[in-house]
mmCIF file of C-alpha atoms in Angstrom:
data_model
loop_
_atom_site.group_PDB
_atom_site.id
_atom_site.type_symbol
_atom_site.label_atom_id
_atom_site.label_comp_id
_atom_site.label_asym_id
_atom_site.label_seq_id
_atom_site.Cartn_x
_atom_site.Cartn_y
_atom_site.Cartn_z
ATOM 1 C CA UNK A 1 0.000 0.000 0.000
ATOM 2 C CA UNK A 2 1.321 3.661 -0.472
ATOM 3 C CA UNK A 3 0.832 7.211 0.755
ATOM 4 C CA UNK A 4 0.792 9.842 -2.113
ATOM 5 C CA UNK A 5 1.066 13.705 -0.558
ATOM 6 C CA UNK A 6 1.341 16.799 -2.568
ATOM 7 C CA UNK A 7 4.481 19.214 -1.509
ATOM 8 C CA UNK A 8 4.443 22.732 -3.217
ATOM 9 C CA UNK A 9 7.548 23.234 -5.311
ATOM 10 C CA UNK A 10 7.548 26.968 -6.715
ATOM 11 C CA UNK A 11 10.430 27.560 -9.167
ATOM 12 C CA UNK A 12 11.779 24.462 -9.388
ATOM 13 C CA UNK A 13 12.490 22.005 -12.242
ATOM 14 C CA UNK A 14 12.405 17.785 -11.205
ATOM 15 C CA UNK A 15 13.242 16.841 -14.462
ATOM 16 C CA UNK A 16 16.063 18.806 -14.915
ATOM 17 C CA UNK A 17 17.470 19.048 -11.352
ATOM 18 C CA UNK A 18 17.601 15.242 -11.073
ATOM 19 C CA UNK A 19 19.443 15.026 -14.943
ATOM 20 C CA UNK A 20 22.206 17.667 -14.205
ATOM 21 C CA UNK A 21 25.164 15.225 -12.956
ATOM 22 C CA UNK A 22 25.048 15.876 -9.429
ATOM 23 C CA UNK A 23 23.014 12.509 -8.469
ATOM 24 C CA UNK A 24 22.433 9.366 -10.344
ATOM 25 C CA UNK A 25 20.044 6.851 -9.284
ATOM 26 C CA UNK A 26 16.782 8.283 -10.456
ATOM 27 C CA UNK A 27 14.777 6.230 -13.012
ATOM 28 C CA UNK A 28 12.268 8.283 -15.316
ATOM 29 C CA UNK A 29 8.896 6.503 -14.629
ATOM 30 C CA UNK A 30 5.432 6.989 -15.753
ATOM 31 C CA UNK A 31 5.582 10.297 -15.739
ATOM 32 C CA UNK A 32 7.489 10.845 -13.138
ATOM 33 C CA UNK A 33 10.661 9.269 -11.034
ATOM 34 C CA UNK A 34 11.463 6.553 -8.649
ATOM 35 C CA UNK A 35 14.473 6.305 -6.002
ATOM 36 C CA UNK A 36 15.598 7.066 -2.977
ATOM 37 C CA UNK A 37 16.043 9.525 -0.501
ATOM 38 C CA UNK A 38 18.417 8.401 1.878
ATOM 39 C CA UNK A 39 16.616 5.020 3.182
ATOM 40 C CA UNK A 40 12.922 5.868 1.787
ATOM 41 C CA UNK A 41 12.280 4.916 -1.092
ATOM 42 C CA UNK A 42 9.897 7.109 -3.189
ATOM 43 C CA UNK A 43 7.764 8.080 -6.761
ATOM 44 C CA UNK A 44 7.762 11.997 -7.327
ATOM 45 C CA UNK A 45 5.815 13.345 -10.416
ATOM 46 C CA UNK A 46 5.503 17.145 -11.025
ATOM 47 C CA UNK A 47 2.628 18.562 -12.217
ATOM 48 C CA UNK A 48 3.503 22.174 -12.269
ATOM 49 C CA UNK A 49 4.340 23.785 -8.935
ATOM 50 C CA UNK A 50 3.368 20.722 -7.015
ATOM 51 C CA UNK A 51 4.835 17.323 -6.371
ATOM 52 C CA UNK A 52 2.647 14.480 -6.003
ATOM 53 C CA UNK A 53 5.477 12.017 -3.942
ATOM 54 C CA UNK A 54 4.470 8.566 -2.947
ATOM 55 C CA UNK A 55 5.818 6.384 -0.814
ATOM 56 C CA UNK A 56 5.231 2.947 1.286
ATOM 57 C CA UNK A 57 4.820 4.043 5.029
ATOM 58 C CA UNK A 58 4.604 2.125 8.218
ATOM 59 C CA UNK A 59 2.218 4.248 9.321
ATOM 60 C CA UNK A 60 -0.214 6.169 7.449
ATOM 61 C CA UNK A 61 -0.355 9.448 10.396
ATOM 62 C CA UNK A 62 0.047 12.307 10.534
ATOM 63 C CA UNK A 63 3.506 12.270 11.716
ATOM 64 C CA UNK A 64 4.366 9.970 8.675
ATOM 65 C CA UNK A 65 2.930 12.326 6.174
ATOM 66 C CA UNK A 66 4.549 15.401 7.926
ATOM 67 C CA UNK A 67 8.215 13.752 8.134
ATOM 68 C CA UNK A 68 7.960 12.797 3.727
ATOM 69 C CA UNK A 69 6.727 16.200 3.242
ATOM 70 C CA UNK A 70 9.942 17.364 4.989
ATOM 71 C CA UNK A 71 12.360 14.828 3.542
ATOM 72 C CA UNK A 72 11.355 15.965 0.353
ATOM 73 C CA UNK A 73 11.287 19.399 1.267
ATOM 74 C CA UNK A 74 14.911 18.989 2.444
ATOM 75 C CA UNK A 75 16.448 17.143 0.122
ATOM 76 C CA UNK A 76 14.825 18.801 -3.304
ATOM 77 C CA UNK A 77 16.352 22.288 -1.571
ATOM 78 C CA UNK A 78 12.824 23.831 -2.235
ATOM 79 C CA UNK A 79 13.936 26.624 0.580
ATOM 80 C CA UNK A 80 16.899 27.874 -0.836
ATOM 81 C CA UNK A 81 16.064 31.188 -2.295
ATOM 82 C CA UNK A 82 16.468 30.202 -5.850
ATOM 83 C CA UNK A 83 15.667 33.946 -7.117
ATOM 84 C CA UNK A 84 18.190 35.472 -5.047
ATOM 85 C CA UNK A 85 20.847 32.938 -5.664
ATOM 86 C CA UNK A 86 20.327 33.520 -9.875
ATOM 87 C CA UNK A 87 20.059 37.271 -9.417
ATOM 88 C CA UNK A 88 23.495 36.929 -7.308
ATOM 89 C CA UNK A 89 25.764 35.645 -10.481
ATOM 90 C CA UNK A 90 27.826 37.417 -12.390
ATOM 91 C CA UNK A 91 26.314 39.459 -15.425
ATOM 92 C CA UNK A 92 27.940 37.808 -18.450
ATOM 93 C CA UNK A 93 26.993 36.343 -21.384
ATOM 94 C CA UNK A 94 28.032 33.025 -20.634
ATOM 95 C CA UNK A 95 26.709 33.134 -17.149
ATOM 96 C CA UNK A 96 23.185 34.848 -18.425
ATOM 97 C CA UNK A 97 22.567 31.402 -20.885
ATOM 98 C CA UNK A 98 23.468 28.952 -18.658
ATOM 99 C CA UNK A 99 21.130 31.073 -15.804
ATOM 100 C CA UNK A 100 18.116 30.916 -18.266
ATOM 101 C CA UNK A 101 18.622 27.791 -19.535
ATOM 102 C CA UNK A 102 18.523 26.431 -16.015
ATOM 103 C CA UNK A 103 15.417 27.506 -14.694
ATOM 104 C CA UNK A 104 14.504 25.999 -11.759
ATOM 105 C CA UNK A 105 17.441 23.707 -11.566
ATOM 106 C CA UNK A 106 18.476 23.128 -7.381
ATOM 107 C CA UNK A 107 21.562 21.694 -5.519
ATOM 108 C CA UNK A 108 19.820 18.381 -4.133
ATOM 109 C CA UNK A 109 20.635 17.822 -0.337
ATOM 110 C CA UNK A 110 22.086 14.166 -0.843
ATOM 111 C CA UNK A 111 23.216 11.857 2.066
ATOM 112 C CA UNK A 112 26.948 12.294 2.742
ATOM 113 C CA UNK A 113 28.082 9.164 2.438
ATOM 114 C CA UNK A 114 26.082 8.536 -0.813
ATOM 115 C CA UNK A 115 27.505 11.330 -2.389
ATOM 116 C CA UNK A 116 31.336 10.566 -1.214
ATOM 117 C CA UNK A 117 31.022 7.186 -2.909
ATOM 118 C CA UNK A 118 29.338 8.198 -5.536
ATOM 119 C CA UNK A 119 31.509 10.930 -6.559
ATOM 120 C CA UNK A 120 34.726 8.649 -5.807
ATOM 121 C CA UNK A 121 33.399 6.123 -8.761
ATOM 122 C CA UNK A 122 32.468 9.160 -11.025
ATOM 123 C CA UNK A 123 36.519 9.674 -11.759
ATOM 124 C CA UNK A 124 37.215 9.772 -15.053
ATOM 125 C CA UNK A 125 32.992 8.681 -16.012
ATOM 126 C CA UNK A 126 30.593 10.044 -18.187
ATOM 127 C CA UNK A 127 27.353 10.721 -16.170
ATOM 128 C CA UNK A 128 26.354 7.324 -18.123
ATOM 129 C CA UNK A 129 28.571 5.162 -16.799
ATOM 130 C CA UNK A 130 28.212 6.714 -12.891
ATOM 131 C CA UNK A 131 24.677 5.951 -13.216
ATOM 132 C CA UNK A 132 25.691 1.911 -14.502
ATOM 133 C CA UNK A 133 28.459 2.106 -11.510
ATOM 134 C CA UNK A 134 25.344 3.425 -8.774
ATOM 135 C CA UNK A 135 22.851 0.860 -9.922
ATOM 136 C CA UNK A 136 25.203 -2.217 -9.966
ATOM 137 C CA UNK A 137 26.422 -1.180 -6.604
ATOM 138 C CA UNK A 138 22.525 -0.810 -5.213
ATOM 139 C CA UNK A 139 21.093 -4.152 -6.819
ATOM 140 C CA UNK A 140 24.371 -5.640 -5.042
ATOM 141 C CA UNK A 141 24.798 -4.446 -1.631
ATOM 142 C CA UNK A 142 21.305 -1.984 -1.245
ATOM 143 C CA UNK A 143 18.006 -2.679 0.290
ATOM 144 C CA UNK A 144 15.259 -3.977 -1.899
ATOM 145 C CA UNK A 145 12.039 -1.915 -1.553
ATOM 146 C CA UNK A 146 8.780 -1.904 -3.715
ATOM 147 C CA UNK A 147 6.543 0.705 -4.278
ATOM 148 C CA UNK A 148 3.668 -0.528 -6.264
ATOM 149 C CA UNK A 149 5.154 -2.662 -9.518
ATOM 150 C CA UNK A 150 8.303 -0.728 -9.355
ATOM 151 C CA UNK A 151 11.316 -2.169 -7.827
ATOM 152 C CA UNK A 152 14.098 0.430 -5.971
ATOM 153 C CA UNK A 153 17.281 0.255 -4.055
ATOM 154 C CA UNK A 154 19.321 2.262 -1.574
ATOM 155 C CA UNK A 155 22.407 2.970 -1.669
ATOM 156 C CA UNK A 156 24.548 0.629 0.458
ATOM 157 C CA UNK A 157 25.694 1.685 3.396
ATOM 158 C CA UNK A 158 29.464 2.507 4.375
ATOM 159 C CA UNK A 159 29.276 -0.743 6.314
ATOM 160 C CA UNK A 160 28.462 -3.255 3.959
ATOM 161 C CA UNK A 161 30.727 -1.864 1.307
ATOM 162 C CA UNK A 162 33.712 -2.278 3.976
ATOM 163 C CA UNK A 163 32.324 -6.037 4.358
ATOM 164 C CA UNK A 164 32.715 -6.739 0.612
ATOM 165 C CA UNK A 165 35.895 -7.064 -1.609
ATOM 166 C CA UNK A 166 37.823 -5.614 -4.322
ATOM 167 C CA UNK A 167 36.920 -8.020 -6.688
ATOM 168 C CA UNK A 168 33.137 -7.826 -5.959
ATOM 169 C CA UNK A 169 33.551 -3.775 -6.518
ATOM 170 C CA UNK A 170 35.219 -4.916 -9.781
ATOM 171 C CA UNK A 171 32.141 -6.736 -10.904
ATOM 172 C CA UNK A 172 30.132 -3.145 -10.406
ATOM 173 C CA UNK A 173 32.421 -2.021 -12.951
ATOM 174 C CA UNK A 174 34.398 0.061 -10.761
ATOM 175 C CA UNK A 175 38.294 -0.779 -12.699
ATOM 176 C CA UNK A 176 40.807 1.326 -10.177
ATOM 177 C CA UNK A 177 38.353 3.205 -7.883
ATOM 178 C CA UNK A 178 37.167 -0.225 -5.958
ATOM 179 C CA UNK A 179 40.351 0.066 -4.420
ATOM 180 C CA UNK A 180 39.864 3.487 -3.211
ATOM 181 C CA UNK A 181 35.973 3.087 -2.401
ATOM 182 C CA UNK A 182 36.876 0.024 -0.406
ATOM 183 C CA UNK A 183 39.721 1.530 1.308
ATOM 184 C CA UNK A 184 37.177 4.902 2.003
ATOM 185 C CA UNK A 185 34.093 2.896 3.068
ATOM 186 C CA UNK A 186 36.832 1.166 5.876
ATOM 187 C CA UNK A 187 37.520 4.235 7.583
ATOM 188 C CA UNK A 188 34.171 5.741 7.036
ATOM 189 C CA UNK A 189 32.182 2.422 9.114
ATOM 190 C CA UNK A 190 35.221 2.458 11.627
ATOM 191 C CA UNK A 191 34.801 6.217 12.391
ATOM 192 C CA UNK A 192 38.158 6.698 11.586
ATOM 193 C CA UNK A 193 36.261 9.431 8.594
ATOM 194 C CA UNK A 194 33.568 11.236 10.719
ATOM 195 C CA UNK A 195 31.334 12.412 7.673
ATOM 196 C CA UNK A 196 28.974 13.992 10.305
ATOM 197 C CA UNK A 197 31.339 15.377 12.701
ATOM 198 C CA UNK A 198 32.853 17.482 9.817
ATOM 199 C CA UNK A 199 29.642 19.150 9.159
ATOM 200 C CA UNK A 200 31.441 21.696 11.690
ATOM 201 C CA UNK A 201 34.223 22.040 9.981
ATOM 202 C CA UNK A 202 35.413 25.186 8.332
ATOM 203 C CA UNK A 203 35.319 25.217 4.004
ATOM 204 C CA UNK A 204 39.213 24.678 4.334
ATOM 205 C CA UNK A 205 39.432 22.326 7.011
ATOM 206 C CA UNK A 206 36.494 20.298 5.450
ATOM 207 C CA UNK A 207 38.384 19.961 1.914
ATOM 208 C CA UNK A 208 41.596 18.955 3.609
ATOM 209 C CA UNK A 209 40.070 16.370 5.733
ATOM 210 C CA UNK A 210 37.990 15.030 2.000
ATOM 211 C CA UNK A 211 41.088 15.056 0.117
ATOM 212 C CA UNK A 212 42.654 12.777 2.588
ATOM 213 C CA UNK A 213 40.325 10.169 1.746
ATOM 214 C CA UNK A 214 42.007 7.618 -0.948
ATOM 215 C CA UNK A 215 39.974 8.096 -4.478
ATOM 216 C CA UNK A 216 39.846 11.822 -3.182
ATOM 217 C CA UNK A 217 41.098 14.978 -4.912
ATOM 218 C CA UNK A 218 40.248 18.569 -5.081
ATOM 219 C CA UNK A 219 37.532 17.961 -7.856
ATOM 220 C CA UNK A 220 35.641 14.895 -5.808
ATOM 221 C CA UNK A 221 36.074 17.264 -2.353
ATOM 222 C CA UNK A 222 34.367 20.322 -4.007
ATOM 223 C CA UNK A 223 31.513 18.105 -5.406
ATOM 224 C CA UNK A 224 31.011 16.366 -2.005
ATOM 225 C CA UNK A 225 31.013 19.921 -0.630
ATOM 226 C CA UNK A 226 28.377 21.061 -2.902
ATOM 227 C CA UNK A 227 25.901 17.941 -2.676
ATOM 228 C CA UNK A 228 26.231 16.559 0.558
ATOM 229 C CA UNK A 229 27.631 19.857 2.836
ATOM 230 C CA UNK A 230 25.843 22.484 1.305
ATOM 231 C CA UNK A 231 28.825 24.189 0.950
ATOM 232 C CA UNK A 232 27.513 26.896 -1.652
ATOM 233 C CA UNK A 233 30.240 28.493 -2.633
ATOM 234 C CA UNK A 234 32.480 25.053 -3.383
ATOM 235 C CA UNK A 235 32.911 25.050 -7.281
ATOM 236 C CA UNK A 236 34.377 21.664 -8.833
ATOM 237 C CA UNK A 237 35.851 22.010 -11.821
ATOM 238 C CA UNK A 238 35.714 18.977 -14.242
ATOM 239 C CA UNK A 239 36.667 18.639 -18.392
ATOM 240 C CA UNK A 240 33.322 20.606 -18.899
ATOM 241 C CA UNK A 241 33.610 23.757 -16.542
ATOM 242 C CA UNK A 242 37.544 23.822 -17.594
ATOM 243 C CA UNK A 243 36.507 23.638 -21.087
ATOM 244 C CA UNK A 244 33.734 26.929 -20.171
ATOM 245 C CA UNK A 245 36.475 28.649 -18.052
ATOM 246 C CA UNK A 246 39.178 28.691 -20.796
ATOM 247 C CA UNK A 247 36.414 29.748 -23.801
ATOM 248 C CA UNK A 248 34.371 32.360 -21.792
ATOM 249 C CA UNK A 249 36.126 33.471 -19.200
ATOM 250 C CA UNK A 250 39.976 33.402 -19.497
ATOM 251 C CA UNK A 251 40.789 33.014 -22.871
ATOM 252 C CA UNK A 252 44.175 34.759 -23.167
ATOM 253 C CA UNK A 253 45.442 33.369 -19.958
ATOM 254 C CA UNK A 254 48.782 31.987 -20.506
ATOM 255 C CA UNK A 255 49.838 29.191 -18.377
ATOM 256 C CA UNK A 256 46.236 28.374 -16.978
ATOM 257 C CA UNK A 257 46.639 25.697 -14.153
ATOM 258 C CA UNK A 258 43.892 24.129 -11.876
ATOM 259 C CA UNK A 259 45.665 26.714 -8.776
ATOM 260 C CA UNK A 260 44.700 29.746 -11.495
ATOM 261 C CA UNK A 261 41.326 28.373 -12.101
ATOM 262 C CA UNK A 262 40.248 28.268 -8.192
ATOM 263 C CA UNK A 263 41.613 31.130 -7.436
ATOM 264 C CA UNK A 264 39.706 33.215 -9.979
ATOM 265 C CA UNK A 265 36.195 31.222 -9.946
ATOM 266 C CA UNK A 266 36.396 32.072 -5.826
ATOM 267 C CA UNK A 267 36.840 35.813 -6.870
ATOM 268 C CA UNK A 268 34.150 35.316 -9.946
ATOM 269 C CA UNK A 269 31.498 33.713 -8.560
ATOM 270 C CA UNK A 270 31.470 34.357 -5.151
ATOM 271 C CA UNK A 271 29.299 32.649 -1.919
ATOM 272 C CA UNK A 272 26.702 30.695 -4.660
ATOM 273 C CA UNK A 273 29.400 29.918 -7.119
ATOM 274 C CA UNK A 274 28.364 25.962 -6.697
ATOM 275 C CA UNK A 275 25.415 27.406 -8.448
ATOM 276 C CA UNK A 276 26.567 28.845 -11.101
ATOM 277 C CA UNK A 277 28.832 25.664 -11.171
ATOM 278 C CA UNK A 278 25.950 23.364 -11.995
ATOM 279 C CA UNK A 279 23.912 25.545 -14.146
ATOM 280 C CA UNK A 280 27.380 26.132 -16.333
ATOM 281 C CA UNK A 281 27.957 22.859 -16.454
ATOM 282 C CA UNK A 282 24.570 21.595 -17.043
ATOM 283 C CA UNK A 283 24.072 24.221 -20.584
ATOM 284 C CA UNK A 284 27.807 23.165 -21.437
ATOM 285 C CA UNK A 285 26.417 19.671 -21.123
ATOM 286 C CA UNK A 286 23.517 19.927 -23.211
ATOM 287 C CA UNK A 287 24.133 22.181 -25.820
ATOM 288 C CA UNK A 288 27.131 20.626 -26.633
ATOM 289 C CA UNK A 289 24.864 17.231 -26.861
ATOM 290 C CA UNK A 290 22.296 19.323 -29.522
ATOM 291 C CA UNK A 291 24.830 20.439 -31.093
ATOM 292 C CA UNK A 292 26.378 17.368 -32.370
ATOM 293 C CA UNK A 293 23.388 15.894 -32.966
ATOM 294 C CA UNK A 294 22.675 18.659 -35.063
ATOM 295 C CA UNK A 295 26.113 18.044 -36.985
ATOM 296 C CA UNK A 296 25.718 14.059 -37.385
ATOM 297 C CA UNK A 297 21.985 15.314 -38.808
ATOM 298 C CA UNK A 298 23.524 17.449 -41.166
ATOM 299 C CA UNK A 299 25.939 15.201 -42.111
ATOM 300 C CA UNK A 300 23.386 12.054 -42.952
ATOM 301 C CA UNK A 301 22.000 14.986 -45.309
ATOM 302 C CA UNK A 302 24.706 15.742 -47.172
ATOM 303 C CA UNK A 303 25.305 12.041 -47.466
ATOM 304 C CA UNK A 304 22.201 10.631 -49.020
ATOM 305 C CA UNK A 305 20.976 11.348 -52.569
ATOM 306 C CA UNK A 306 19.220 14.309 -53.731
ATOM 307 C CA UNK A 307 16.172 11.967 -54.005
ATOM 308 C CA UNK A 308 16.612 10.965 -49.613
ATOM 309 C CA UNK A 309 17.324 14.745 -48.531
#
């Protein structure tokens, strides 16, 4: 049996906030999309400014129906004052796109150690393959839940990924970062890696202690600092935001090093630059995906006979 609520969800986007590379396990279902949020497992469907979210509760109360309206609340970001953030960035052209092409896009609160993990298997992945990596690792060490005909499961815990092996990480098509997931999961169960404790950590402190986690560098620290600390002003930079930062922004910087890049995108973009991060990289993403479709499309043209065109 499931509970289906309705949360209000001004100026926000599902669709696109859930497809812009900063989670992965959401399937597109009737209509709508199924996975978890943290433990619960849940359906959300938007119909305009409102989310109809079902889940499978113990029991159906008012305290039940109160707590889902606030995990969803939470974890979708629907407080963060998404007008005030956009109207914060910079006024360029690059920015101005990527701001209006991104409408209603949000940083999803995600579960710290779901986003660690995930982010340490996302090295050197297309958001395809992190997706493959996340569901292999769920169907393998998650929790099977149902809600209605649709199967779901969460994300394994730190503790049962420090029970398993290399080689069964291997089979999740992991390659090189079981090692380091392994290896992180291991001090993560043993405490050794107190995700929670940091939460009082200072931005600095908090990257040092991330990038002392094996499978950890400066690009997987900033993204856990975006997703899972709500560090706002934490900007990774990947292939695709280097790619925007040399076109648009420093083109005729000689000698341009990840230090250089940092330093100027802290300047730049200031206290909601993890914003602008994602809604950069998200239009980089996607236009650049029209426009070689666009090119292969033109390209079939040219190739068939006048007859085909």
């Amino acid at each position: 049996m499931t509970k289906t609520i309705e949360v209000a969800a001004p100026d926000f986007d599902l669709a696109m906030t859930l497809d812009s590379g900063q989670v992965f396990h959401w399937d597109s279902i009737d209509g709508g999309f199924i996975g978890t949020i943290g433990e619960l497992p849940v359906y959300v469907e938007q119909r305009k400014d409102i989310l109809q979210v079902s889940a499978t509760p113990l029991r159906l109360d008012r305290f039940f129906r109160s707590s889902l309206e606030n995990a969803v609340g939470r974890y979708f970001a629907l407080d963060h004052p998404l007008a005030e953030i956009c109207a914060s960035f910079p006024k360029d052209p690059a920015m101005e796109a990527a701001r209006d092409f991104c409408r209603g896009l949000r940083i999803i609160r995600q579960p710290k150690w779901e986003s660690l993990a995930t982010f340490i298997c996302s090295s050197m992945k297309q958001v395809a393959h992190i997706r493959q990596i996340s569901r292999k690792l769920r169907e393998r060490f998650g929790v099977k839940n149902e809600i209605g005909s649709h199967v779901v499961y969460t994300f394994p815990t730190a503790e049962r990924i420090s029970q398993s092996s290399e080689k069964e990480l291997r089979a999740c098509a992991l390659g090189y970062r079981a090692g380091n997931l392994l290896k992180t999961a291991r001090l993560v169960s043993q405490r050794d890696a107190d995700l929670e404790a940091w939460s009082s950590l200072g931005d600095s402190d908090l990257r040092a202690q991330l990038c002392q986690l094996p499978g950890v560098g400066a690009k997987v620290a900033n993204c856990v600092m975006l997703f899972a600390y709500e560090r706002l002003s934490a900007f990774p930079i990947d292939v695709w935001i280097e790619r925007v930062l040399r076109e648009k922004y420093l083109p005729q910087t000689r000698r341009l090093n990840a230090a250089r890049m940092q330093t100027f995108t802290q300047g730049y973009f200031g206290k909601h630059g993890g914003y602008a991060q994602q809604y950069l990289f998200h239009h980089a993403r996607k236009t650049a995906r029209r426009s070689r479709t666009e090119k292969a499309r033109q390209g079939a043209g040219r190739n068939l006979s006048p007859s085909r065109r």
